[in-house]
Tab-separated table of C-alpha atoms and ligand atoms in Angstrom:
chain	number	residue	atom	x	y	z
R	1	UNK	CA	16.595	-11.046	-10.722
R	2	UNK	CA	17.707	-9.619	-7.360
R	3	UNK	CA	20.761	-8.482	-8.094
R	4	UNK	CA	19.622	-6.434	-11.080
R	5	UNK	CA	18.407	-2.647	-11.005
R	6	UNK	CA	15.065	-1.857	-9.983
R	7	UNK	CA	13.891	-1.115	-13.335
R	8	UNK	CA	15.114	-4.404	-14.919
R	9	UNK	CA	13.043	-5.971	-11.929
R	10	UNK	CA	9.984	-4.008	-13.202
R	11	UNK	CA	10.253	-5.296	-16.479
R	12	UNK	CA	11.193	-9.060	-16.402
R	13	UNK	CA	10.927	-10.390	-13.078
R	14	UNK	CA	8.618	-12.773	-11.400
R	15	UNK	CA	7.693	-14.968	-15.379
R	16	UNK	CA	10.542	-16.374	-17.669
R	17	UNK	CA	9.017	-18.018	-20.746
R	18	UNK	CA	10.259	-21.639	-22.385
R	19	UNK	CA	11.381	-22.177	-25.931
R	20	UNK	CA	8.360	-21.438	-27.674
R	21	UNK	CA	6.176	-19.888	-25.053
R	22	UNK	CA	4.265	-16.449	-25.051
R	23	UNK	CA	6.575	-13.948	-24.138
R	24	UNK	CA	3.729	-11.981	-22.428
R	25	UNK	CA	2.368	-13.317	-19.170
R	26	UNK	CA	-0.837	-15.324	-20.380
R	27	UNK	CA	-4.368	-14.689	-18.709
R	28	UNK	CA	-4.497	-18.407	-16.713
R	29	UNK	CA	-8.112	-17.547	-17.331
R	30	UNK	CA	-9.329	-20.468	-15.771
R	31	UNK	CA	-10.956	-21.280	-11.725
R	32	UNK	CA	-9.751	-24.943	-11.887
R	33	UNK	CA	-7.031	-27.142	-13.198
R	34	UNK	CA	-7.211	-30.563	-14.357
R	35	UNK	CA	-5.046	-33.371	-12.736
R	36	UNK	CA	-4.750	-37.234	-13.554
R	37	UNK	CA	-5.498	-38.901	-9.984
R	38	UNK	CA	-6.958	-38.153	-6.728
R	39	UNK	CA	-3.757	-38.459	-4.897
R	40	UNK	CA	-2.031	-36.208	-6.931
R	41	UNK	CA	-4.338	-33.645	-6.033
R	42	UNK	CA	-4.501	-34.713	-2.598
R	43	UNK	CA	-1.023	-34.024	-2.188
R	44	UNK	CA	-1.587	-30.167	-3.372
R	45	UNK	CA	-4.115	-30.225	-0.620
R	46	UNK	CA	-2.229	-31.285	1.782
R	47	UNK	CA	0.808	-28.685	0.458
R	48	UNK	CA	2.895	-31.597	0.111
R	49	UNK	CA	3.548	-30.340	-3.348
R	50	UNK	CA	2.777	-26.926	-4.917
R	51	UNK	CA	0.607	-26.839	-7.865
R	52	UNK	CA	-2.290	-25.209	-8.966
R	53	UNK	CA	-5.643	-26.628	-7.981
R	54	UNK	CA	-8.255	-23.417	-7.635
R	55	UNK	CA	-8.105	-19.986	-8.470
R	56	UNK	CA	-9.413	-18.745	-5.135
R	57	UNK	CA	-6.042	-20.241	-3.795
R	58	UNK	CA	-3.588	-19.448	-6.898
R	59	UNK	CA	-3.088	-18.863	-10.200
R	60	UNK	CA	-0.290	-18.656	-12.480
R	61	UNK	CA	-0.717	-15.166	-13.775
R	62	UNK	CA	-1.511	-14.015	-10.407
R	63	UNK	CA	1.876	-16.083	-8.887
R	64	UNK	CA	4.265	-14.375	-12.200
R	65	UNK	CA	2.650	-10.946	-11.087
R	66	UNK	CA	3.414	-11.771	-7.115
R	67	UNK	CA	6.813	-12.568	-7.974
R	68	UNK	CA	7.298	-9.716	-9.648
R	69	UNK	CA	6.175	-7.402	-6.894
R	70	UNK	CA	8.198	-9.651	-4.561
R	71	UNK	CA	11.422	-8.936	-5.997
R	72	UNK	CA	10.693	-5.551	-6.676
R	73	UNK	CA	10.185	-4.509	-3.074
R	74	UNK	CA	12.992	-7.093	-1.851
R	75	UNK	CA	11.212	-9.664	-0.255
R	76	UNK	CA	10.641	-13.430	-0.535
R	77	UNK	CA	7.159	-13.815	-1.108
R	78	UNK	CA	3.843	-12.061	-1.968
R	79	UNK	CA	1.035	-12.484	-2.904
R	80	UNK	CA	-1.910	-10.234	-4.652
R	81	UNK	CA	-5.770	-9.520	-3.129
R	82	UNK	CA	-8.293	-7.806	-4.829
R	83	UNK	CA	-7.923	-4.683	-3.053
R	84	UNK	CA	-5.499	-2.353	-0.991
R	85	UNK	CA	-8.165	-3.051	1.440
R	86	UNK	CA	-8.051	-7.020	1.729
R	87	UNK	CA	-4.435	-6.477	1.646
R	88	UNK	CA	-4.351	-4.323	4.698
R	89	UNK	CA	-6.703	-6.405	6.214
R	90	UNK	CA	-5.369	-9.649	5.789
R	91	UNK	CA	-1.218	-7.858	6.785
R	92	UNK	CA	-2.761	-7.946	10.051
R	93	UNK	CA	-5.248	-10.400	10.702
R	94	UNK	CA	-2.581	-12.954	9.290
R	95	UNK	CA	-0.921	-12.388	12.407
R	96	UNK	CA	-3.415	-10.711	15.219
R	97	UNK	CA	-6.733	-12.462	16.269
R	98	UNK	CA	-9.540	-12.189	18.463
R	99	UNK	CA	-7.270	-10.437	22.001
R	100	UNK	CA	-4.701	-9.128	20.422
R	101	UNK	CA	-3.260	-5.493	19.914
R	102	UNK	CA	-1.738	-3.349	17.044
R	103	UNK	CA	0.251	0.013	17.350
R	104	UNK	CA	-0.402	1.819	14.219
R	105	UNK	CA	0.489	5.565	12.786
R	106	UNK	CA	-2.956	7.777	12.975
R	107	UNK	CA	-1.173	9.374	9.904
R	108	UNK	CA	-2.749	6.817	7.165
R	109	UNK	CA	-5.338	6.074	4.260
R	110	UNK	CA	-9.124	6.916	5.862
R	111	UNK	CA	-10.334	3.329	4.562
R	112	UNK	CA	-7.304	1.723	6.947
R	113	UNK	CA	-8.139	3.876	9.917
R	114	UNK	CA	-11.724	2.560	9.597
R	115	UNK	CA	-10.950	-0.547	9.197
R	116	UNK	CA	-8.738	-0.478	11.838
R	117	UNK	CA	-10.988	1.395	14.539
R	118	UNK	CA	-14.464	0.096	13.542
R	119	UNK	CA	-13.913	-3.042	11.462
R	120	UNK	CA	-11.464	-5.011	13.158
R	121	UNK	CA	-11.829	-3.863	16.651
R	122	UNK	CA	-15.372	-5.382	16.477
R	123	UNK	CA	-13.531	-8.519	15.889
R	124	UNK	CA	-11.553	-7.979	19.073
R	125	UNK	CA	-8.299	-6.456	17.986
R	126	UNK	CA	-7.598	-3.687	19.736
R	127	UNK	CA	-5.510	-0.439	17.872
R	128	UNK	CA	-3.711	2.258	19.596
R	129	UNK	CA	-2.772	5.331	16.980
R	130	UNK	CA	0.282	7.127	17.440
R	131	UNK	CA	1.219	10.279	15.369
R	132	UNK	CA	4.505	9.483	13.128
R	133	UNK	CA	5.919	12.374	14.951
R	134	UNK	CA	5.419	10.906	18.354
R	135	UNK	CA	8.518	11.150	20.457
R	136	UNK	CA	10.293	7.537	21.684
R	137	UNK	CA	8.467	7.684	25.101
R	138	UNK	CA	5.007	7.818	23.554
R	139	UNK	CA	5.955	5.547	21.057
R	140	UNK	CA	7.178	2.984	23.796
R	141	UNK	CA	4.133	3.990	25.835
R	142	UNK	CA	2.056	2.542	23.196
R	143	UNK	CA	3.127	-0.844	23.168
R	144	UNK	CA	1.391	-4.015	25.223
R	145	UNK	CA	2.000	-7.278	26.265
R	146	UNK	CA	-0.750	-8.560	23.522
R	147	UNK	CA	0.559	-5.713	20.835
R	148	UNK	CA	1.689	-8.066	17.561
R	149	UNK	CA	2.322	-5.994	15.257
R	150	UNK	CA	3.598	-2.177	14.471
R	151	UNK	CA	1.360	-0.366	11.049
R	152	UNK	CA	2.631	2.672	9.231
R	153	UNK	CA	2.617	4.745	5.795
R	154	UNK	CA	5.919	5.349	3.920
R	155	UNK	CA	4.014	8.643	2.998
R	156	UNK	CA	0.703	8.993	4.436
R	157	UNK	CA	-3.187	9.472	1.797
R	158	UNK	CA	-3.678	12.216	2.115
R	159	UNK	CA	-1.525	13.568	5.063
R	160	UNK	CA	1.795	13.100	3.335
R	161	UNK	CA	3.503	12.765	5.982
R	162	UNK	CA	6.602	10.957	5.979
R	163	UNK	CA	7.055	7.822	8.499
R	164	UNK	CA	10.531	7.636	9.803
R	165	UNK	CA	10.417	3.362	9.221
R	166	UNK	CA	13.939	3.105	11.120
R	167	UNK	CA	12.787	4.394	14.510
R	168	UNK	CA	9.259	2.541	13.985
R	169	UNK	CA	11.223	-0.882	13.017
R	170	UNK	CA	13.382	-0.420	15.870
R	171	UNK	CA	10.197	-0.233	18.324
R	172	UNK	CA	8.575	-3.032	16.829
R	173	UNK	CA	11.926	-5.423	16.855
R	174	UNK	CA	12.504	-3.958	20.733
R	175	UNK	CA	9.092	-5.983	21.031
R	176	UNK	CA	9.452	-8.975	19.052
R	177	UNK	CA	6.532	-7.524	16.573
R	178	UNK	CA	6.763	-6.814	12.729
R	179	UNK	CA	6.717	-3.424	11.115
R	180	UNK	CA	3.852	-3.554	8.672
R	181	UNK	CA	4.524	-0.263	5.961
R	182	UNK	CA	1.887	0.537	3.508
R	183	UNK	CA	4.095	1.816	0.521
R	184	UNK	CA	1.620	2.069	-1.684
R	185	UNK	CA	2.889	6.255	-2.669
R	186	UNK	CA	6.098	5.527	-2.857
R	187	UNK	CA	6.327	2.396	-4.532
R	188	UNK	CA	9.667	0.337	-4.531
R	189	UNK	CA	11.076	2.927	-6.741
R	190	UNK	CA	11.027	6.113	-4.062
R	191	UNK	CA	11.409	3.609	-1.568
R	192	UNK	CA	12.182	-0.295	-0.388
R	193	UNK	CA	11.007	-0.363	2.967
R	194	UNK	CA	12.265	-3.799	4.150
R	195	UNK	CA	15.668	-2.258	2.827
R	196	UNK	CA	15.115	-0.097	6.500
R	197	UNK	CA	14.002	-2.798	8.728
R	198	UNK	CA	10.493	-3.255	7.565
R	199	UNK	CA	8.627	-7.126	7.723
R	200	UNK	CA	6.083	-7.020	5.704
R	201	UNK	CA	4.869	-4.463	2.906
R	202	UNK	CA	1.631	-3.678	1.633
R	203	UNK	CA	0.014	-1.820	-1.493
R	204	UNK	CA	-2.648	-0.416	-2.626
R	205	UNK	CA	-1.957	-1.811	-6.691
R	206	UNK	CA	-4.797	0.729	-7.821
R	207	UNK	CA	-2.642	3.601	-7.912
R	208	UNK	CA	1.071	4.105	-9.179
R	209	UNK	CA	1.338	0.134	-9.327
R	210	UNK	CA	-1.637	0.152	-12.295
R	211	UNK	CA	-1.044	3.643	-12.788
R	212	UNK	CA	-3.979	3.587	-15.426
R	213	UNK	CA	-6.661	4.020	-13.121
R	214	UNK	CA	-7.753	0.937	-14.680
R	215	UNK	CA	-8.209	-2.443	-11.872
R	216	UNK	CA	-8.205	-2.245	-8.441
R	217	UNK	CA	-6.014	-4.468	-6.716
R	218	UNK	CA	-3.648	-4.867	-3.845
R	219	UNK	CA	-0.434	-6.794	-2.960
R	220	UNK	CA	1.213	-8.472	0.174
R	221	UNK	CA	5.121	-8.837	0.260
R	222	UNK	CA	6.802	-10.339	3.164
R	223	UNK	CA	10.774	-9.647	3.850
R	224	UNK	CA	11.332	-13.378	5.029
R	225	UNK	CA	13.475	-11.955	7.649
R	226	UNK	CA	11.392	-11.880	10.844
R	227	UNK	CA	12.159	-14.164	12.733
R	228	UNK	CA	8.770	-16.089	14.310
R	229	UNK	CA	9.582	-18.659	15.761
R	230	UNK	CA	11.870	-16.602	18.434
R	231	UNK	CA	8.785	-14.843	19.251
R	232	UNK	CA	6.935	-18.313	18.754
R	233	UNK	CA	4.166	-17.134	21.920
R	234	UNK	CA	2.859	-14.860	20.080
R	235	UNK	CA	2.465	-16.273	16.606
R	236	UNK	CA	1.020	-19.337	17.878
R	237	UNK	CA	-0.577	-19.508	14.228
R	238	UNK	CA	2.383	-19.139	12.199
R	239	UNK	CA	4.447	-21.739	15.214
R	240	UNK	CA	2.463	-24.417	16.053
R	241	UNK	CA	0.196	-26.794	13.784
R	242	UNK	CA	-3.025	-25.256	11.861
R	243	UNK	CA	-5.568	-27.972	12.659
R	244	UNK	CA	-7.555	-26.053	10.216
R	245	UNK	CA	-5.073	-27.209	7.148
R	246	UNK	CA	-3.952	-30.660	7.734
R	247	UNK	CA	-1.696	-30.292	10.845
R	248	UNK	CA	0.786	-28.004	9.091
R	249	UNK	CA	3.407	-25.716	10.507
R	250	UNK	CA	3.882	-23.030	8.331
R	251	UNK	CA	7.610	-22.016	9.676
R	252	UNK	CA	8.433	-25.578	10.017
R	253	UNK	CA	7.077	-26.452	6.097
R	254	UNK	CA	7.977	-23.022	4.838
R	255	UNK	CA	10.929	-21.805	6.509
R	256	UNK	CA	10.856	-17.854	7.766
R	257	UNK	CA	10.698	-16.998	3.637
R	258	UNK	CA	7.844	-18.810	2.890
R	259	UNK	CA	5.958	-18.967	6.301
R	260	UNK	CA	3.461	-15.681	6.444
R	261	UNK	CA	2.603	-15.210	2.771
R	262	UNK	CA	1.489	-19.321	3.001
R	263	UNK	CA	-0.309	-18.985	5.825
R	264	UNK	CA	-2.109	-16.164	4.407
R	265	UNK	CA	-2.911	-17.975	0.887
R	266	UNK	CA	-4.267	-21.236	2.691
R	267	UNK	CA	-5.956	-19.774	5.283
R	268	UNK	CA	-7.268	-16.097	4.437
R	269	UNK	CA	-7.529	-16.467	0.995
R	270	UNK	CA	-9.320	-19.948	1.499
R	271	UNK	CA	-11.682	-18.383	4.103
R	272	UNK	CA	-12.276	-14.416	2.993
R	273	UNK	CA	-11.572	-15.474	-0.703
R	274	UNK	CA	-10.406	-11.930	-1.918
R	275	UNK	CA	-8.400	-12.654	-5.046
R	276	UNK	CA	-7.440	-10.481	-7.688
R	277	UNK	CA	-8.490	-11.631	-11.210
R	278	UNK	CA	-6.322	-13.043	-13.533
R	279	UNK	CA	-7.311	-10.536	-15.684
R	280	UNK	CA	-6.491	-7.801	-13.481
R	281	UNK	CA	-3.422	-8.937	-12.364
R	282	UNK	CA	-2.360	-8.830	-16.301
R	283	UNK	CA	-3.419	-5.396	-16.135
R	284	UNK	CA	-1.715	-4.725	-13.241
R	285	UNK	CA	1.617	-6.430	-14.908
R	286	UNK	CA	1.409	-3.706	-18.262
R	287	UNK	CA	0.904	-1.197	-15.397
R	288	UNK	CA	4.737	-2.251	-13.308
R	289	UNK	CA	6.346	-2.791	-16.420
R	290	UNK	CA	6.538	0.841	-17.003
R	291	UNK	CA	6.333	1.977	-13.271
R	292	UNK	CA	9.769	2.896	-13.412
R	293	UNK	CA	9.977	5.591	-16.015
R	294	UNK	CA	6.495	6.863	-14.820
R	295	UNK	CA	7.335	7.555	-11.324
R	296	UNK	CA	10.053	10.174	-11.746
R	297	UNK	CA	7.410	11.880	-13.810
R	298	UNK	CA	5.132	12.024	-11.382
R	299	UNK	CA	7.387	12.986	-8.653
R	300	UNK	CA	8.647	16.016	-11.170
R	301	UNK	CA	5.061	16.956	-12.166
R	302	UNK	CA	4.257	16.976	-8.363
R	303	UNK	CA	7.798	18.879	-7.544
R	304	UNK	CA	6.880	21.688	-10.019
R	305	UNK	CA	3.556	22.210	-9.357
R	306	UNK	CA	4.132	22.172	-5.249
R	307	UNK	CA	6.652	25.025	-6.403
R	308	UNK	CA	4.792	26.935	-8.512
R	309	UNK	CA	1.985	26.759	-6.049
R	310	UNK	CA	3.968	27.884	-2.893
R	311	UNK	CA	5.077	31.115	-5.290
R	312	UNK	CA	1.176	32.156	-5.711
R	313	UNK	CA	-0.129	34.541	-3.944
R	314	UNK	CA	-3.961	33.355	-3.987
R	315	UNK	CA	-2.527	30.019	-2.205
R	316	UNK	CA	-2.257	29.716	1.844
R	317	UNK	CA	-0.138	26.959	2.571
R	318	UNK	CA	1.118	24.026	0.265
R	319	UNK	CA	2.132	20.178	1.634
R	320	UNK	CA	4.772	18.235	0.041
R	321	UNK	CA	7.595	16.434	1.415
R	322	UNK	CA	9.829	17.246	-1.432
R	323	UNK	CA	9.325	20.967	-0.489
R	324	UNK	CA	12.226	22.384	1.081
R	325	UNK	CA	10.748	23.779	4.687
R	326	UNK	CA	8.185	21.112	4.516
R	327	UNK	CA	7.809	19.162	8.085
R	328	UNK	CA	8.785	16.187	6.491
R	329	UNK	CA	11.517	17.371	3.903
R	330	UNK	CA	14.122	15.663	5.967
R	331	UNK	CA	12.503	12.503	6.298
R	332	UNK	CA	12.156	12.819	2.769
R	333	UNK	CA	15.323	13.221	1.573
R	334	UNK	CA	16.303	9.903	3.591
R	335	UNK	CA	13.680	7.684	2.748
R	336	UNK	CA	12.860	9.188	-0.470
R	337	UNK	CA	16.210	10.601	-2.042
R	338	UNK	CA	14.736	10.197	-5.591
R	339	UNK	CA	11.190	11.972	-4.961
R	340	UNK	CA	8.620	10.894	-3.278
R	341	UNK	CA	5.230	11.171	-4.912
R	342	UNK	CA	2.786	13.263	-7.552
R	343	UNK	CA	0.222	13.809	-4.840
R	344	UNK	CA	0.519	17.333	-3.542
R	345	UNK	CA	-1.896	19.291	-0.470
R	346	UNK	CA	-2.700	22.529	-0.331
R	347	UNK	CA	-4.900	25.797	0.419
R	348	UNK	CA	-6.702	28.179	-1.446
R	349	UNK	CA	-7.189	31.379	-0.091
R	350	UNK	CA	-10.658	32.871	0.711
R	351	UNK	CA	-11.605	28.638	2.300
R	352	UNK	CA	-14.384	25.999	1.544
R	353	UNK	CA	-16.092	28.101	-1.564
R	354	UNK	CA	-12.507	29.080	-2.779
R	355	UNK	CA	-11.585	25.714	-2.999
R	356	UNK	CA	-14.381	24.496	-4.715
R	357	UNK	CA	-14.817	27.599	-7.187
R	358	UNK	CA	-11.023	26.835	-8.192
R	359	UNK	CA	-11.426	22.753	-8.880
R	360	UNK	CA	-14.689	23.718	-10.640
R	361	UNK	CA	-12.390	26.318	-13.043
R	362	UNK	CA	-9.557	23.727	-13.776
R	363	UNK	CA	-9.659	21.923	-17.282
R	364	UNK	CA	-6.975	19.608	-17.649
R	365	UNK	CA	-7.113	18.253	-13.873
R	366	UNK	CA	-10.586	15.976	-13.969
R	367	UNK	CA	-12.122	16.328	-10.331
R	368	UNK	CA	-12.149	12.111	-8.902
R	369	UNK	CA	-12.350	10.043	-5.742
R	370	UNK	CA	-9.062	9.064	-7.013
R	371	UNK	CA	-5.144	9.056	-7.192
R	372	UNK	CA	-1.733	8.203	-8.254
R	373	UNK	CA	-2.679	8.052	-12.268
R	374	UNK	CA	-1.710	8.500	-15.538
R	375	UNK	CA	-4.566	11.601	-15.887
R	376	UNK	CA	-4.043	14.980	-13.380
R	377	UNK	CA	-7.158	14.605	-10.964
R	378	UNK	CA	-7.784	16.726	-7.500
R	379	UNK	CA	-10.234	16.188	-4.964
R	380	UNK	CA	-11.959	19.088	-2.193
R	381	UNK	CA	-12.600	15.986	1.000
R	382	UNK	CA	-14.923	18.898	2.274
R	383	UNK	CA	-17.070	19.418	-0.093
R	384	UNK	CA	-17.160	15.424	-0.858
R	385	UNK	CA	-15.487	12.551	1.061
R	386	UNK	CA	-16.102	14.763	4.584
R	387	UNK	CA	-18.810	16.704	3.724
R	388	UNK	CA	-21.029	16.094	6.625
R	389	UNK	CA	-18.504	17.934	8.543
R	390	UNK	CA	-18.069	21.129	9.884
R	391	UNK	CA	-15.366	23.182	9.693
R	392	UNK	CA	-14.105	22.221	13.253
R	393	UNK	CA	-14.626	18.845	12.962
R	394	UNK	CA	-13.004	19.326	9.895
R	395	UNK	CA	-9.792	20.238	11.423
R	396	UNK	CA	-9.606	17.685	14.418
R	397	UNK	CA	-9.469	14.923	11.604
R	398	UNK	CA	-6.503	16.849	10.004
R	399	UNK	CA	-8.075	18.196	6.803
R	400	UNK	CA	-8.477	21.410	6.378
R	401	UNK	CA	-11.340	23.110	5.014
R	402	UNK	CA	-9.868	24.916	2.278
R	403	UNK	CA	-7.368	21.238	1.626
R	404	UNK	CA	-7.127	20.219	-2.052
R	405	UNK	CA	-5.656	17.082	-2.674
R	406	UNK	CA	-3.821	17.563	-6.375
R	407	UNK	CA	-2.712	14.038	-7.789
R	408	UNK	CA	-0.472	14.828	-10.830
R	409	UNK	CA	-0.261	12.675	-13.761
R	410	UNK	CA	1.589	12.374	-16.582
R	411	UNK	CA	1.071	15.047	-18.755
R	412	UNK	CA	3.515	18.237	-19.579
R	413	UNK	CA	4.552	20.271	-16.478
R	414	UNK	CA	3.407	23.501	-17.808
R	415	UNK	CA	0.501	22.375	-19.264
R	416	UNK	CA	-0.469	21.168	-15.683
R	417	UNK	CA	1.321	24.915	-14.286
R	418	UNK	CA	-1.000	26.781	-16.967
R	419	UNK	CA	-4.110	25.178	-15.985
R	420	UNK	CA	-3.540	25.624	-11.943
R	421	UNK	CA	-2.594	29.250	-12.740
R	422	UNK	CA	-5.713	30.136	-15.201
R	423	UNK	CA	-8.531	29.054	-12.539
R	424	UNK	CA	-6.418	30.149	-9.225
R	425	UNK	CA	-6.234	33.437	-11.387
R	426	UNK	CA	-9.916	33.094	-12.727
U	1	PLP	C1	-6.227	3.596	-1.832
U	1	PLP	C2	-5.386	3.178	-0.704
U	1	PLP	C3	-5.676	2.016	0.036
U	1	PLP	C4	-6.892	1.175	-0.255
U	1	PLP	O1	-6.739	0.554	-1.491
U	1	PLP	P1	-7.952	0.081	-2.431
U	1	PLP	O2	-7.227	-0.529	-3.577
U	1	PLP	O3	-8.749	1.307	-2.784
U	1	PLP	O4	-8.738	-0.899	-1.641
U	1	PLP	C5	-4.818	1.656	1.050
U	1	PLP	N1	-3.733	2.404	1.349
U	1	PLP	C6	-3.435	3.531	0.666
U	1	PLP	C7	-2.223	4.313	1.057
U	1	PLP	C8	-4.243	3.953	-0.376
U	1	PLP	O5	-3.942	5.091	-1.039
């Protein structure tokens, strides 16, 4: 499947049916799996063999779905978790413990950056945040002998800003660290990170991935490329044997392609236990079959409405990387030559009340704590997500009072231009 277009990828990779078999992935709906002798199932334990043996640890719908996602994004392995969260989580802690330290863009999804600064520091990893704009020197300064591994956004939730992955890649190899790249707005069909020096990728499968607004999910995929065992002192877990599974060495078992995303199945996914149902990961399947023709939708929905937006008079300022003059236009058209998301940021004149008074006028676009689906939905964070703060506080986090995040779907540009127009006008 590799060497066939993206979209082909989205349709058919990662499951090939037999003669006579169901040409749809089938719902493995099942936690266990029967097998004819106690050795033969010790040797799955043991990952002497590969098999099925619990759901916790695999499943066959999940594995066709992982596959899938693999090959989409380029890589060698994945695997799914039942949220962008656990995903995110487990990119990092698969690979930084109790001592360790992580350089990561400030520019990314609010859930990260708390888990990140509260969450995971109280387990002793330590973060320093670095704007994506940061010049060389202060992205050099931010690096330590204990810093594993190097976190971005392709393009930033809600910030949209654009992460130059080259220069971050570059850092992180200059270190002997992976670059970790969220790319869950883009989605391999903007842009393949680990096609510009990225390690590992994560998602968020909840929003373009699904695209239905209909499971929440995430996904892990690991480029096979990095090279551990060079850098074996720090990845003592992925280099040397896990006492906690059998003695194994997951680079010496698994080779570089195989190495991380095992590790992470037998030992996070054992311990944390955040799959993604079977059920949910068929969902998510219908969702990437079609992700292909739905993104360029999205990204022209989101194009026309930034447009038609920076036009108005009743609007202050309007964020969107496919904007030409926006900061991150040129990062844009590099990373992101075919568009780069439906999610557009912008102001309303008159502030706070304006804001709200306009999302409270609009029909078609629904007002959610959500994005990246098939229906038009905005959110005010001031008035909701970051309500308890003022409008100074406001603006030290980066969102500005008057900030409407406008996630466009899938409906008819002018439809979508008609309604924006009626309540700005209103
Ligand atoms: C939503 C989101 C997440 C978190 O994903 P969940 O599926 O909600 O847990 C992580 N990263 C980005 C960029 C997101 O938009």
């Amino acid at each position: 499947m590799a060497d066939h277009g993206i979209g082909t990828r989205c349709v058919q990779a990662g499951y090939t049916p037999g003669n006579g078999e169901p040409r749809q992935i089938p719902i493995v709906q099942s936690t266990t799996f029967k097998y004819a002798s106690g050795e033969a199932m010790g040797r799955l334990f043991d990952l002497e063999e590969s098999g099925y043996f619990y759901t916790r640890l695999q499943n066959p719908t999940n594995d066709a779905v992982a596959a899938k996602i693999a090959a989409m994004e380029g890589g060698s392995a994945a695997m799914l978790t039942s949220s962008g969260q656990a995903a995110s989580f487990y990119s990092v802690f698969n690979i930084a413990s109790c001592g360790d330290h992580v350089v990561s863009s400030s520019s990314i999804y609010g859930g990260t950056y708390n888990l990140f600064s509260v969450t995971m520091k109280r387990m002793g990893i330590d973060f320093t945040f670095v704007s994506p704009d940061c010049t060389d020197a202060e992205l050099e300064a931010a690096f330590r002998p204990n810093t594993r591994a190097v976190f971005g956004e392709t393009i930033a939730n809600p910030a949209l800003t654009v992460l130059d992955i080259e220069r971050f890649a570059r850092a992180a190899h200059a270190h002997g660290v992976p670059l970790i790249v969220d790319n869950t707005f883009a989605t391999p069909i903007n842009c393949q990170p680990i096609a510009w020096g990225a390690d590992i990728v994560t998602h968020s499968t909840t929003k373009y991935m699904d695209g239905h607004g209909a499971a929440v999910g995430g996904a892990i995929v690991d480029s096979g490329k990095f090279d551990w065992c060079a850098h074996a002192d720090k990845f003592p877990g992925l280099c040397t044997p896990d006492e906690s599974y059998h003695g194994v060495t997951y680079t010496q078992r698994f080779g570089l392609e195989g190495a991380y995303i095992t590790k992470a199945t037998a030992q996070l996914m054992r311990d944390f236990g955040s799959i993604q149902s079977p059920q949910n990961a068929f969902l998510l399947n219908l969702g990437l079959e079609s992700l292909h023709v739905r993104m360029p939708r999205h990204c022209a929905n989101g194009q026309a409405v930034a447009e038609f937006l920076q036009a108005h008079p009743r609007v202050s300022w309007v964020q969107y990387p496919g904007l030409p003059g926006d900061r991150y236009y040129a990062l844009a058209q590099k990373y992101l030559p075919n568009g780069s998301c439906g999610v557009v940021s912008f102001g309303v004149q008159g502030g706070r009340e304006a804001a709200q008074r306009f999302m409270g006028r609009l029909r078609l676009a629904a007002i959610e704590t959500h994005v990246a689906d098939a229906r038009t939905c905005c959110l005010h964070p001031a008035s909701t997500t970051h309500r308890q703060m003022r409008d100074d506080e406001l603006r030290a986090a980066g969102v500005a009072p008057d900030l409407v995040r406008f996630s466009c779907g899938l409906e008819d540009t002018a439809d979508l231009l008609e309604d924006i127009a009626q309540a700005l006008e209103g």
